[in-house]
XYZ file of C-alpha atoms in Angstrom:
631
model
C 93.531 86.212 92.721
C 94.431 89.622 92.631
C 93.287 90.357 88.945
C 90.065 88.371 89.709
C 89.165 90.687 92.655
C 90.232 94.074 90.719
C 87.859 92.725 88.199
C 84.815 92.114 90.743
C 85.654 96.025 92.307
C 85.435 97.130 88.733
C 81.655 96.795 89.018
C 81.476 98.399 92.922
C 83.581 101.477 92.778
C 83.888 103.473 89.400
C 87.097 102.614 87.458
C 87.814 106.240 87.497
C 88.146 106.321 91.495
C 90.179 103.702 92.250
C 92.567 105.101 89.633
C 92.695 108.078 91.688
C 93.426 106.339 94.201
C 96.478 104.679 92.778
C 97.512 108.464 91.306
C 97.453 110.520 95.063
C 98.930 107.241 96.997
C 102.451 107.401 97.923
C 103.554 104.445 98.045
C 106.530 105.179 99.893
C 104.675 106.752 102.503
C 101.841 103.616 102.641
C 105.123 101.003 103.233
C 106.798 103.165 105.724
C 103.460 102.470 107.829
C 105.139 99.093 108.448
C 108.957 98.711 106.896
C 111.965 101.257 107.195
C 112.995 102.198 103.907
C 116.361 103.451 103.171
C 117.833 105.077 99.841
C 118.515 102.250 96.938
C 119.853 105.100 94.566
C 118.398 105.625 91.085
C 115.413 107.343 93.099
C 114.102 103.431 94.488
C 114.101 102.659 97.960
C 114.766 99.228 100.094
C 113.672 97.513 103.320
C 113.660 94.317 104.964
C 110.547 92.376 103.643
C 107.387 92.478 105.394
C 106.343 88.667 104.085
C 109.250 86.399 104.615
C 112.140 86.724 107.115
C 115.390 87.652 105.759
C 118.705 89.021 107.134
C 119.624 91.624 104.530
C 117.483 93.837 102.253
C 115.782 92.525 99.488
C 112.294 94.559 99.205
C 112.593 97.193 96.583
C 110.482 100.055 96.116
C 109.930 102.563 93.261
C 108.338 105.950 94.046
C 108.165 107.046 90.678
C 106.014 103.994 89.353
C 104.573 103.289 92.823
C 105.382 99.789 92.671
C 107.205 97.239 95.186
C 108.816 94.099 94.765
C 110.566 91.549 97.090
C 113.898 90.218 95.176
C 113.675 87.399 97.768
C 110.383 86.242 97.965
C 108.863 87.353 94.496
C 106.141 89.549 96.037
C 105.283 92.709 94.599
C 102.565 95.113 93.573
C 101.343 98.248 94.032
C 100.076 99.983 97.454
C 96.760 98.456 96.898
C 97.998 95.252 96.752
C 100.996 95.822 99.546
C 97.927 96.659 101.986
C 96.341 93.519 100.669
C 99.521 91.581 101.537
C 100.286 93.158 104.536
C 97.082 93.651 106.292
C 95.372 90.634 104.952
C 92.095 93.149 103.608
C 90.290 92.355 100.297
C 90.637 94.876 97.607
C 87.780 96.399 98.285
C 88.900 97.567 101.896
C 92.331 98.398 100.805
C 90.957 100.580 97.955
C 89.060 102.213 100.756
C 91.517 102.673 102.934
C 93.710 104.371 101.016
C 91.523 106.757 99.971
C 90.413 107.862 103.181
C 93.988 108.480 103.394
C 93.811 110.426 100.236
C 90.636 112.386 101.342
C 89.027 110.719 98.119
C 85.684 109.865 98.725
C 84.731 106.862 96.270
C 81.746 106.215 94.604
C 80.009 102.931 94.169
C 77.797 101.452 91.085
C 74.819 99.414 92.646
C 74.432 95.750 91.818
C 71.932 96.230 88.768
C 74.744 99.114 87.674
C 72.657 101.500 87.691
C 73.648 105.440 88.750
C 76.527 105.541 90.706
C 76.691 106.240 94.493
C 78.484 107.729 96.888
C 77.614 105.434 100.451
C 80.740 103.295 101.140
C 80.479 99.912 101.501
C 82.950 98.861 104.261
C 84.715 95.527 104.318
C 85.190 93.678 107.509
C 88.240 95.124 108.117
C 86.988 98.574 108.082
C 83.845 97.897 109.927
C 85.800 96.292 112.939
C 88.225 99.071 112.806
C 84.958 101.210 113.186
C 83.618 99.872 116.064
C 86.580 99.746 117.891
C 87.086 103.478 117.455
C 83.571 104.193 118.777
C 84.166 101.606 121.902
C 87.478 103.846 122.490
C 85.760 107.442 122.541
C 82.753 105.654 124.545
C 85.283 104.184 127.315
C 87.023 107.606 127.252
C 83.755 109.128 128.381
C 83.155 106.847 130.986
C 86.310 107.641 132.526
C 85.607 110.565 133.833
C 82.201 109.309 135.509
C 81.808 108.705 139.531
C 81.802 105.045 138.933
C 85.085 105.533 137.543
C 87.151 106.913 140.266
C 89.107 103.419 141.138
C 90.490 103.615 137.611
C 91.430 106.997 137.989
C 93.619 106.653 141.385
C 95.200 103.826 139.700
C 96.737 106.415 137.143
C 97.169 109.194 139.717
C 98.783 106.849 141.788
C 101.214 105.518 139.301
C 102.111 108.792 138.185
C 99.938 109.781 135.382
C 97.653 112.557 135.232
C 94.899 113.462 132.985
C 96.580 114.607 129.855
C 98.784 111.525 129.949
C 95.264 109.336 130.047
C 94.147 111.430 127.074
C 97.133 111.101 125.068
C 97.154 107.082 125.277
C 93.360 106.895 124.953
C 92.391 105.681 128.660
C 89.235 104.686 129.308
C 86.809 102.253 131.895
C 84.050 99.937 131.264
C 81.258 100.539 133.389
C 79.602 98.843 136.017
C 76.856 97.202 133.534
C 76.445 94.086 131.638
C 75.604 95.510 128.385
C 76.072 99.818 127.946
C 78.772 99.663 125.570
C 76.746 96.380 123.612
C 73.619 98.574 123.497
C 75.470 101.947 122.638
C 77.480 100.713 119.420
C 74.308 98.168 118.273
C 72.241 101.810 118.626
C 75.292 103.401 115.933
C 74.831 100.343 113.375
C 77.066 97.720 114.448
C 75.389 94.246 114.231
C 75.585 91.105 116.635
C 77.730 89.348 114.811
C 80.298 92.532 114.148
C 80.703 92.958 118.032
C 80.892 89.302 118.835
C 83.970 89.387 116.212
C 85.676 92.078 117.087
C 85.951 91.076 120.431
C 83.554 93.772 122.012
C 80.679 91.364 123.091
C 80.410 88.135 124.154
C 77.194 86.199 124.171
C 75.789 86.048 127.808
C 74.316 82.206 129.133
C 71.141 83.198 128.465
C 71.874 84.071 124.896
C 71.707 87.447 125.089
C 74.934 89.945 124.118
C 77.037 91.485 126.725
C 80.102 93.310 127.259
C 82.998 91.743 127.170
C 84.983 94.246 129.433
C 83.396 95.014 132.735
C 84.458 97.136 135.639
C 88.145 97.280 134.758
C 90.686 100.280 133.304
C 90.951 100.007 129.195
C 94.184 100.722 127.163
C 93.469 100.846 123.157
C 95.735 98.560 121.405
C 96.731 100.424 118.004
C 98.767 98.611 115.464
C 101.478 100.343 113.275
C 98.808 102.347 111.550
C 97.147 103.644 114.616
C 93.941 102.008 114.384
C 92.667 100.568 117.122
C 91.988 96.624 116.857
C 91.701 95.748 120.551
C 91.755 97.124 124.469
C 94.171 95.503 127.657
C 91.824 95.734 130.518
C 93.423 95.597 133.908
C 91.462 94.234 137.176
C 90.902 97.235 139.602
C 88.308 95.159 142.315
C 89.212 92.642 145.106
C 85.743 90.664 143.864
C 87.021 90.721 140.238
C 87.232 87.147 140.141
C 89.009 87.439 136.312
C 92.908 87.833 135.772
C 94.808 90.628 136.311
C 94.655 91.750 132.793
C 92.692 90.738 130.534
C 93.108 91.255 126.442
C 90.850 91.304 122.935
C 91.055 87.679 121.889
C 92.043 86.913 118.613
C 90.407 88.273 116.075
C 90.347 89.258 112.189
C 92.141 92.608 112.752
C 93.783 91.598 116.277
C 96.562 88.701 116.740
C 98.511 89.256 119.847
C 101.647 87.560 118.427
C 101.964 90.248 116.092
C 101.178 93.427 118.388
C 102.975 95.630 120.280
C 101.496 98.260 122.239
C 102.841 101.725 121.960
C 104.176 101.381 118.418
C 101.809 103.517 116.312
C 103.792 106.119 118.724
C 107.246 104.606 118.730
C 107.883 103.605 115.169
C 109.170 106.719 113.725
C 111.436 107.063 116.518
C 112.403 103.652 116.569
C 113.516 103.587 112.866
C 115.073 107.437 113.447
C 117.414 106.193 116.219
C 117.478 102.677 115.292
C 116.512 101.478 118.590
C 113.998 99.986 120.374
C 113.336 99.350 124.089
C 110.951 96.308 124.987
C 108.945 96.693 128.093
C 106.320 94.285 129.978
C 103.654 96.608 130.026
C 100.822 99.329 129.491
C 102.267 101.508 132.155
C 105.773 101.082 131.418
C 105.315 101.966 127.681
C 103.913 105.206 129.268
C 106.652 105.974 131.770
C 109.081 105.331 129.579
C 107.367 107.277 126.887
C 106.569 110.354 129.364
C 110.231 110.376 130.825
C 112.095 110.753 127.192
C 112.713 106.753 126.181
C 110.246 107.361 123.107
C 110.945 103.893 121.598
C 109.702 101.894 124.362
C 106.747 98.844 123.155
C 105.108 96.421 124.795
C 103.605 92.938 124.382
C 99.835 92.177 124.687
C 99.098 89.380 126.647
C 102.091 87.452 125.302
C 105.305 86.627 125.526
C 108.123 88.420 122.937
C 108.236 86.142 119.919
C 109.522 85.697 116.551
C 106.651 87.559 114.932
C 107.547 90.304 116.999
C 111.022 90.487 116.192
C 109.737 90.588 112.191
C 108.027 93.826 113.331
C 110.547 95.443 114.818
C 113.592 94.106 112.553
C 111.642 95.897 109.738
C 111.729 98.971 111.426
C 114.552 98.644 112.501
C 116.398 98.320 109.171
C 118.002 95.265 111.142
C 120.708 94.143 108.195
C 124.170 92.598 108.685
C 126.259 96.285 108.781
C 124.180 98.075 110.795
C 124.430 98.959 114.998
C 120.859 98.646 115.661
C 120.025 98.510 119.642
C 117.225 96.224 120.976
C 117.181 96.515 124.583
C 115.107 94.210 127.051
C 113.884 95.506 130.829
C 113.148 92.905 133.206
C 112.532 92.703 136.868
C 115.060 91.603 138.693
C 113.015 88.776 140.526
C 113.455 85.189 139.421
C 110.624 85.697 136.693
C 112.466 88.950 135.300
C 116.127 86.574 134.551
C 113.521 83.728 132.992
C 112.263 86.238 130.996
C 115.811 87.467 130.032
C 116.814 83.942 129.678
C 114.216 83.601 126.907
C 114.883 86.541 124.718
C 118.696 85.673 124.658
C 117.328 82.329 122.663
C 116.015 84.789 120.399
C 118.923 86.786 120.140
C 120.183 85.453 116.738
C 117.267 86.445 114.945
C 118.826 89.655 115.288
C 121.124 91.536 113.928
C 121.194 94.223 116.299
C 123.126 94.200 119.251
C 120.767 92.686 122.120
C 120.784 94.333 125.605
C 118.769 94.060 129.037
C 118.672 96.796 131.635
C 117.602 95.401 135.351
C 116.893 98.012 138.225
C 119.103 97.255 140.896
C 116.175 97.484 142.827
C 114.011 95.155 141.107
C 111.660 98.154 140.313
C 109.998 97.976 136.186
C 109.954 101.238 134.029
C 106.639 102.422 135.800
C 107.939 102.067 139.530
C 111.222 103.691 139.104
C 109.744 106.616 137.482
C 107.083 106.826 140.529
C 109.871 106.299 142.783
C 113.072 108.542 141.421
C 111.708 110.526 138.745
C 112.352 110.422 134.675
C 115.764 110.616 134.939
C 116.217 107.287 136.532
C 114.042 105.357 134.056
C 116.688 107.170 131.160
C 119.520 106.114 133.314
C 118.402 102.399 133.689
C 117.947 101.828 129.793
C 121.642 103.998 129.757
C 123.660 101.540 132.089
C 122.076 98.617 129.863
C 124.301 95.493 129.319
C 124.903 93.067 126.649
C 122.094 90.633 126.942
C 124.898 87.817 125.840
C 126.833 89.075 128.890
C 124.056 88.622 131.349
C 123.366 85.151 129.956
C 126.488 84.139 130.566
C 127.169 85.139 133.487
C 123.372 84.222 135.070
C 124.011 80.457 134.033
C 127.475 80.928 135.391
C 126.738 82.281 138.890
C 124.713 78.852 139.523
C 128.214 76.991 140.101
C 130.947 77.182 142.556
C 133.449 79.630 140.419
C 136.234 79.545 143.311
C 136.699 75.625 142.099
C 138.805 74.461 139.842
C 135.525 71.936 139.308
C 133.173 74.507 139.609
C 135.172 76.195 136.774
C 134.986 73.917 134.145
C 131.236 72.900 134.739
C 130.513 76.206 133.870
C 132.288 76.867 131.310
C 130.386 73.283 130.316
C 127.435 74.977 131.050
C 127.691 78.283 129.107
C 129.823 77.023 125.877
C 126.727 75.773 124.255
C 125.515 79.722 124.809
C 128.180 81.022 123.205
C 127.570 78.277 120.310
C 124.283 80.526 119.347
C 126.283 83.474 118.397
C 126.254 83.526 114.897
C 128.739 86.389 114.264
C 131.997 85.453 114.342
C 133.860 88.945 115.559
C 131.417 88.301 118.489
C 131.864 85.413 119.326
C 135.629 85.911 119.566
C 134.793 88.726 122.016
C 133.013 86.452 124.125
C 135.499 84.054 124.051
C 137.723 86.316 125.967
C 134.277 87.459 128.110
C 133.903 83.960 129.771
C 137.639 83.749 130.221
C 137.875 86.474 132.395
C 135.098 85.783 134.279
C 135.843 82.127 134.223
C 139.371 82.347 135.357
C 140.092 80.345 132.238
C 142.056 80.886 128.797
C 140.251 82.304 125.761
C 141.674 78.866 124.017
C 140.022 76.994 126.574
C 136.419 78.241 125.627
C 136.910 77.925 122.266
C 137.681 74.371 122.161
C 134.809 74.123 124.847
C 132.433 75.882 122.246
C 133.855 73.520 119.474
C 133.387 70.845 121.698
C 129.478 72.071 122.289
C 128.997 72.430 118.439
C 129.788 68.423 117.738
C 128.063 67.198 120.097
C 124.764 69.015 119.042
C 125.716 68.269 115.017
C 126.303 63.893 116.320
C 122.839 63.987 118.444
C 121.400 65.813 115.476
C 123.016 63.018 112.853
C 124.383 65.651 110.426
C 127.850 64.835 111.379
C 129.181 68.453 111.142
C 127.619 71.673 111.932
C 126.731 72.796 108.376
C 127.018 76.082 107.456
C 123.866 77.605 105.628
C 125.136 79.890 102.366
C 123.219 81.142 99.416
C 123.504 79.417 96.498
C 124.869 82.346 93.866
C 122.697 82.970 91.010
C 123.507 82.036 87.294
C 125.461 84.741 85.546
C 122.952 86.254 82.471
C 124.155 85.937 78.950
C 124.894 89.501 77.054
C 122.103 88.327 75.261
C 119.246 88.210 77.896
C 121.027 91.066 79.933
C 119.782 92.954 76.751
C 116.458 91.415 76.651
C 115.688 92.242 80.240
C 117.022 96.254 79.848
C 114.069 96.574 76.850
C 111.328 94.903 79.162
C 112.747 97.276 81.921
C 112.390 99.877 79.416
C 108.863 99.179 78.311
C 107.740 98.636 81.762
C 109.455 101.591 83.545
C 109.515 104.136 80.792
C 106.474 103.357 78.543
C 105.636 107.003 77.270
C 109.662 107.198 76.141
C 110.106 103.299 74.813
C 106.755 103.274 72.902
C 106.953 102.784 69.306
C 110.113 101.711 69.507
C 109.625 98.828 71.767
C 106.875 98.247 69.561
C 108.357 97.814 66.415
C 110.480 94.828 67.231
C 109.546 91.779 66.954
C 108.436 89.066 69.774
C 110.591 86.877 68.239
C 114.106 88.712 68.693
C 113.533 87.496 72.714
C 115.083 84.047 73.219
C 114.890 83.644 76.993
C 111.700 81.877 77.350
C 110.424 84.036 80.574
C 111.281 86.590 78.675
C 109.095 85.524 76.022
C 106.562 85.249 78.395
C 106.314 89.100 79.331
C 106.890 90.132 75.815
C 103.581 88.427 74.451
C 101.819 89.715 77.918
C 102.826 93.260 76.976
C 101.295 93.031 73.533
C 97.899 91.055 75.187
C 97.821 94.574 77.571
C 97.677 97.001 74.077
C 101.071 97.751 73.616
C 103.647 100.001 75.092
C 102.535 102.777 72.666
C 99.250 102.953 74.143
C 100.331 102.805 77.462
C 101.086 105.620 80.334
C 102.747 103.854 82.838
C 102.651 103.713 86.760
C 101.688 100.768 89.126
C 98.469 100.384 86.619
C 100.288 99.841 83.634
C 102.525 97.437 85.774
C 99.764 95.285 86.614
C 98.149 95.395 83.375
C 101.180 93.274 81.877
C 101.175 91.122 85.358
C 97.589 90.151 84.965
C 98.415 89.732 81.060
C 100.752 86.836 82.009
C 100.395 83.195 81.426
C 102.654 81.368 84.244
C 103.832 82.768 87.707
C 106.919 82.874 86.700
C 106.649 85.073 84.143
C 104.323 87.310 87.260
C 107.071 87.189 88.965
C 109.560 88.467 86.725
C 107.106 91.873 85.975
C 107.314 92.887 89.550
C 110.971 92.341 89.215
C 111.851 94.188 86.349
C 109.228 96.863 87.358
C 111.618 98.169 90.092
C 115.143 96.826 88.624
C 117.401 100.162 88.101
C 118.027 100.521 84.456
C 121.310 99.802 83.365
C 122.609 103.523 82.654
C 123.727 106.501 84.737
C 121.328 109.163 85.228
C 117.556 109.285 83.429
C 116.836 107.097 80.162
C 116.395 109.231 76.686
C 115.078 107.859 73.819
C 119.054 107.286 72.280
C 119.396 104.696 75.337
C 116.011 103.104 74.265
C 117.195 103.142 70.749
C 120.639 101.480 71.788
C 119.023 98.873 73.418
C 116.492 98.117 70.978
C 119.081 97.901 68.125
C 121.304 95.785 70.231
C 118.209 93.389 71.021
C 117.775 93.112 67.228
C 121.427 92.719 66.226
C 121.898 89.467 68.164
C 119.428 87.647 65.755
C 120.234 89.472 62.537
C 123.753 88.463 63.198
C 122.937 84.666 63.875
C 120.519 84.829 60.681
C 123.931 86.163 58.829
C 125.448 83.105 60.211
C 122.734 80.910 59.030
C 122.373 82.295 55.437
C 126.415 82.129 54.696
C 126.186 78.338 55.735
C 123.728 77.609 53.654
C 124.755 79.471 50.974
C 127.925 77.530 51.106
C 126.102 74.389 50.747
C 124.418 74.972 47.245
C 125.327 74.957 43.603
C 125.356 77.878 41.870
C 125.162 76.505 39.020
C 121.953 73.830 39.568
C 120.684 76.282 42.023
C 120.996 80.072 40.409
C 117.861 81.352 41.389
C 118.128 79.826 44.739
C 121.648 80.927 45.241
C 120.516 84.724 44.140
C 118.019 85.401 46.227
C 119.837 83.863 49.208
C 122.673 86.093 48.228
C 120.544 89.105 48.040
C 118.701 88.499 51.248
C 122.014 88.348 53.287
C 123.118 91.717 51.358
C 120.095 92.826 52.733
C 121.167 91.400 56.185
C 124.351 93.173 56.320
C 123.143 96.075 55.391
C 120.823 95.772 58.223
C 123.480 94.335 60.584
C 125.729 97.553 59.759
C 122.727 100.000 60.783
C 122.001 98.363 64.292
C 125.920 98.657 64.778
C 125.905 102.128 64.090
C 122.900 102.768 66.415
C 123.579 100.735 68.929
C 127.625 102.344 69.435
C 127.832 103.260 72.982
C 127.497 100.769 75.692
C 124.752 99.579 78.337
């Protein structure tokens, strides 16, 4: 698919541009939009993987070729095709996008391919993402009108004044049925373009109306900081909607992937490894303006697993790490089901999970209004283990100064204890509950154990089964050697070149491997080649099977095999030792047969076998001299 669209664009922007594109990206830069990446030495970089969910690391990344590739999934490409991935566009909006970012300005060949243009032709992506930013700057301009004043006092009143409303893009949609649907169909925008991005709404008379009406606007940015959709909250007594009101879903906007404030918290969030989940628009902003610069907040939603992909990702969320992500909840009955409900999510971390409650049942916003910023940075502070307050919250509904009372809580709490995954602590809660219990440590355990059977009989799989990894097949010397000269011509293609070149397809064995040889000679050669993420998916596209896809991306981003940067003695090493594995079996072969024939019956036959495997040795010797030193 993604050859077959490159080909397409080919005929819509000039070859030359979207090259450019690919030579001012940074890739590193693009990813870190969306996934923490941390140092992988030999100048790659590593993150958890945007496109499947996985506990440790296994997305690589390679500045210097500007390539990616998931070791876990099999996904890779370059930043055009990460964007692709990532943000669902075509190729022709990622293309754009990243040159915006690149201050390129593309130009276009008309259908007939005629003289080239400069007008860009947006994608859908890009054309919501437009209208949205003209709805914000038009709602921002309404906010300060006399109509507006409600909206206003609802700020003032909860503490934020008129640089904080600028700084999160506040805005109000007016008294009217149709200003904003009338203003942005007046800049371009057609029906159907508002009616999809969520902006309009088609009336019972047929006509097009706004979709927001009368109510105070937040922009919803994602981790880019484009806007792709607005939380409206209810500000009239006759307002007969709910109290907030969201974008439905849309191309560019799914709420179970959103979290509001994080195009401002995600830098912070993967600097201090942290992250502080709030309930809403106005708590993001307290805790933002008081110092607690990590604070996000659902859209219209409750916290899900999509969500925790997000934030794991930025996170860095691995199996070594002391990542912190730490719930606030209202106290009320609501707050603890709320609480309740993350701690079931709690394993899909590997952070350590916390919750921080007011004691006065006040949320971010309120305490700020009430006590000032110090309290909101003292409630996330005094913050608990979120395995702790589940514990103790299904404890507390039993009579603990029984001996009765005891034991059905510790009943009722084992199987809680049964989600912790790590062991070191679950051992720690063991103790926990104890204490709290007025029992022995052993007592829980064999409680927990007792919880674990009972789930694995109702389940019918016996015993709890424990989920590991099956280890990969160790590589022969043989293919370890075959995969450092694909690495080679891949990675280093100006410094491999005629080298690479010059040996045969046919000293690769491994038939993948055979595979991405014969694509790299159907994409001209390494000789010919310059390198980078085009070069890359030159021999990608080149390929046959997905397998052999598959392994390009790999290899693309796979450290070479040597300390420090490649010269061309390591490429020759690795060439001769590719060669001497098959001279020396062709040795083999010609002795054998040699052996079987007469000399006599058979001189000239004999001879000229003879001679060929003088010539062999000869050969054989010269790789072993040029390939002395080890991979």
């Amino acid at each position: 698919m993604y050859a077959e669209e490159v080909a397409e664009m080919a005929g819509r922007i000039r070859d030359e541009d979207i090259a450019l594109v690919r030579e001012r990206t940074s890739i590193a830069e693009v990813i870190s939009d969306t996934v923490t990446l941390k140092s992988a030495g030999g100048g790659n970089l590593k993150g958890l993987c945007p496109f499947h969910d996985e506990k440790s690391p296994s997305f690589n990344v390679s500045p210097a070729r500007n390539v990616w590739y998931c070791f876990g999934c099999g996904a890779g490409g370059d930043a055009i095709k990460f964007l692709m991935d990532a943000e669902h566009l075509s190729f022709v909006e990622s293309v754009e996008r990243l040159a915006a970012r690149a201050g390129i300005q593309l130009r276009y060949i008309e259908d007939d391919r005629s003289a080239p243009r400069t007008r860009p032709q947006q994608g859908q992506r890009q054309r919501l993402v437009a209208a949205h930013a003209a709805a914000v700057e038009f709602y921002r301009a309404q906010l300060t009108t006399a109509g507006a004043r409600p909206a206003r006092e609802f700020l003032a009143q909860r503490g934020f004044d008129r640089a904080a409303a600028e700084r999160y893009g506040c805005g109000f949609a007016p008294d009217a049925w149709d200003l904003l649907t009338k203003h942005l169909r007046q800049q371009g925008f057609s029906h159907d373009e508002l009616v999809t991005a969520g902006l309009s709404r088609p009336s019972r008379s047929g006509t097009l109306i706004d979709r927001f009406r009368r109510r105070l606007l937040w922009p919803i940015r994602d981790l880019t900081g484009d806007v792709i959709g607005f939380g409206a909250r209810k500000l009239f007594d006759d307002d007969d909607g709910p109290k907030y009101l969201n974008t439905p879903e849309t191309p560019i906007y799914k709420k179970s992937h959103v979290l509001y404030g994080i195009d401002q918290a995600k830098r912070e969030i993967a600097k201090q490894r942290k992250v502080v989940v709030v309930e809403g628009y106005t708590d993001v902003m307290a805790c933002h303006l008081a110092g607690i610069s990590t604070a996000v907040a659902t859209c219209g939603t409750a916290f899900g697993g999509d969500h925790i992909g997000v934030l794991r990702r930025l996170l860095f969320d691995d199996f070594t790490a002391m990542e912190e992500v730490i719930f606030t909840f209202d106290g009320d009955a609501a707050g603890q089901k709320a609480a309740l409900r993350a701690f079931g999510d709690d394993g899909r971390f590997m952070a350590q999970t916390y919750i921080a409650i007011s004691p006065d049942n006040m949320d971010p916003c309120e305490l700020r209004l009430a006590k000032g910023d110090l309290a909101v940075r003292d409630l996330v502070a005094r913050r608990e283990p979120l395995v702790s307050y589940a514990l103790r919250s299904h404890a507390s509904k039993f009579d603990l100064d029984s001996v009765e009372g005891r034991l059905r809580a510790l009943d009722a709490t084992a199987p809680l204890v049964a989600k912790i995954k790590r062991q070191d602590r679950r051992i720690h809660y063991y103790r926990e509950l104890a204490g709290y219990l007025g029992l022995e440590p052993e007592d829980v355990s064999r409680a927990v154990a007792r919880s674990e059977r009972g789930a694995a009989e109702r389940s019918g799989t016996g015993a709890a089964p424990v989920a590991q990894r099956p280890l990969p097949a160790v590589d022969s010397p043989r293919a370890i050697v075959e995969r450092e000269a694909l690495k080679l011509a891949l990675q280093e293609p100006v410094l491999a070149g005629p080298m690479f070149d010059a040996v045969e397809a046919g000293e690769y064995r491994h038939p993948v491997h055979v595979a991405v040889r014969a694509a790299i000679a159907a994409a001209g050669g390494v000789a010919a080649a310059t390198g980078g993420a085009v070069w890359i998916e030159q021999v990608r596209d080149a390929c046959d099977d997905l397998a052999a896809q598959a392994l390009v991306g790999e290899l693309a981003v796979e450290p070479l095999r040597i300390d420090g940067e490649p010269d061309p003695r390591y490429v020759s090493v690795t060439m001769a030792r590719l060669q001497w594995g098959s001279v020396t079996g062709r040795i083999k072969d010609l002795k054998s047969k040699i052996q079987r024939i007469n000399p006599v019956s058979n001189k000239d036959e004999y001879f000229g076998l003879f001679g060929e495997l003088l010539s062999l040795e000869q050969h054989a010797r010269a790789l072993r001299e040029q390939a002395a030193g080890g991979l």
